[in-house]
Amino acid sequence: MGSSGLARLQGLFAVYKPPGLKWLHLRETVELQLLKGLNAQQPPAPDQRVRFLLGPVEGSEEKKLTLRATNVPSLTTHRLVRGPAFTNLKIGVGHRLDVQASGVLGLHSAWPPGQSYRQLL
């Protein structure tokens, strides 16, 4: 999904809340599942950097070393180095249902500053 997937998440959506489940637990579960989906996408190919590495001179029998320009991947954007791309989402609750109540719980994700939820309807 990446950042384009994050842009598609902006808006209002409805989630069924069964009886016996707290609204906060449901909101946190939805947020966790959305984060898993966003972070499960394939990362882009690593950037290539030019590095000068020492190597033997080709075609020479002498043991001379020379600098050779080589493309190597830059690992600064690797998932294991930077961690997950998304760590939290702003998921708001439109109303709060009691623990024993069941029904549709309105959730909304963060939208751009200056835009109200009424403009999303």
PDB file of C-alpha atoms in Angstrom, residues 9-13 24 26-32 88-94 106-111:
ATOM      1  CA  LEU A   9      -7.334   5.262   4.007  1.00  0.00           C
ATOM      2  CA  GLN A  10      -8.416   8.827   4.697  1.00  0.00           C
ATOM      3  CA  GLY A  11     -12.129   9.020   5.330  1.00  0.00           C
ATOM      4  CA  LEU A  12     -14.984   7.504   7.265  1.00  0.00           C
ATOM      5  CA  PHE A  13     -15.759   3.805   7.561  1.00  0.00           C
ATOM      6  CA  LEU A  24     -11.332   0.956  22.469  1.00  0.00           C
ATOM      7  CA  LEU A  26     -11.981  -2.655  18.532  1.00  0.00           C
ATOM      8  CA  ARG A  27     -10.379   0.640  17.477  1.00  0.00           C
ATOM      9  CA  GLU A  28      -6.907  -0.597  18.448  1.00  0.00           C
ATOM     10  CA  THR A  29      -7.484  -3.866  16.569  1.00  0.00           C
ATOM     11  CA  VAL A  30      -8.519  -2.004  13.419  1.00  0.00           C
ATOM     12  CA  GLU A  31      -5.474   0.263  13.711  1.00  0.00           C
ATOM     13  CA  LEU A  32      -3.139  -2.721  14.201  1.00  0.00           C
ATOM     14  CA  ASN A  88       0.845   4.586  14.192  1.00  0.00           C
ATOM     15  CA  LEU A  89      -2.310   5.872  12.549  1.00  0.00           C
ATOM     16  CA  LYS A  90      -4.766   8.432  13.801  1.00  0.00           C
ATOM     17  CA  ILE A  91      -8.018   6.497  14.023  1.00  0.00           C
ATOM     18  CA  GLY A  92     -10.866   8.394  15.643  1.00  0.00           C
ATOM     19  CA  VAL A  93     -14.171   7.109  16.953  1.00  0.00           C
ATOM     20  CA  GLY A  94     -17.396   8.831  15.943  1.00  0.00           C
ATOM     21  CA  GLY A 106     -18.161   4.781  13.083  1.00  0.00           C
ATOM     22  CA  LEU A 107     -14.407   5.212  12.705  1.00  0.00           C
ATOM     23  CA  HIS A 108     -12.454   7.807  10.785  1.00  0.00           C
ATOM     24  CA  SER A 109      -8.841   8.116   9.834  1.00  0.00           C
ATOM     25  CA  ALA A 110      -6.868  11.327   9.891  1.00  0.00           C
ATOM     26  CA  TRP A 111      -7.534  13.807   7.136  1.00  0.00           C
TER      27      TRP A 111
END
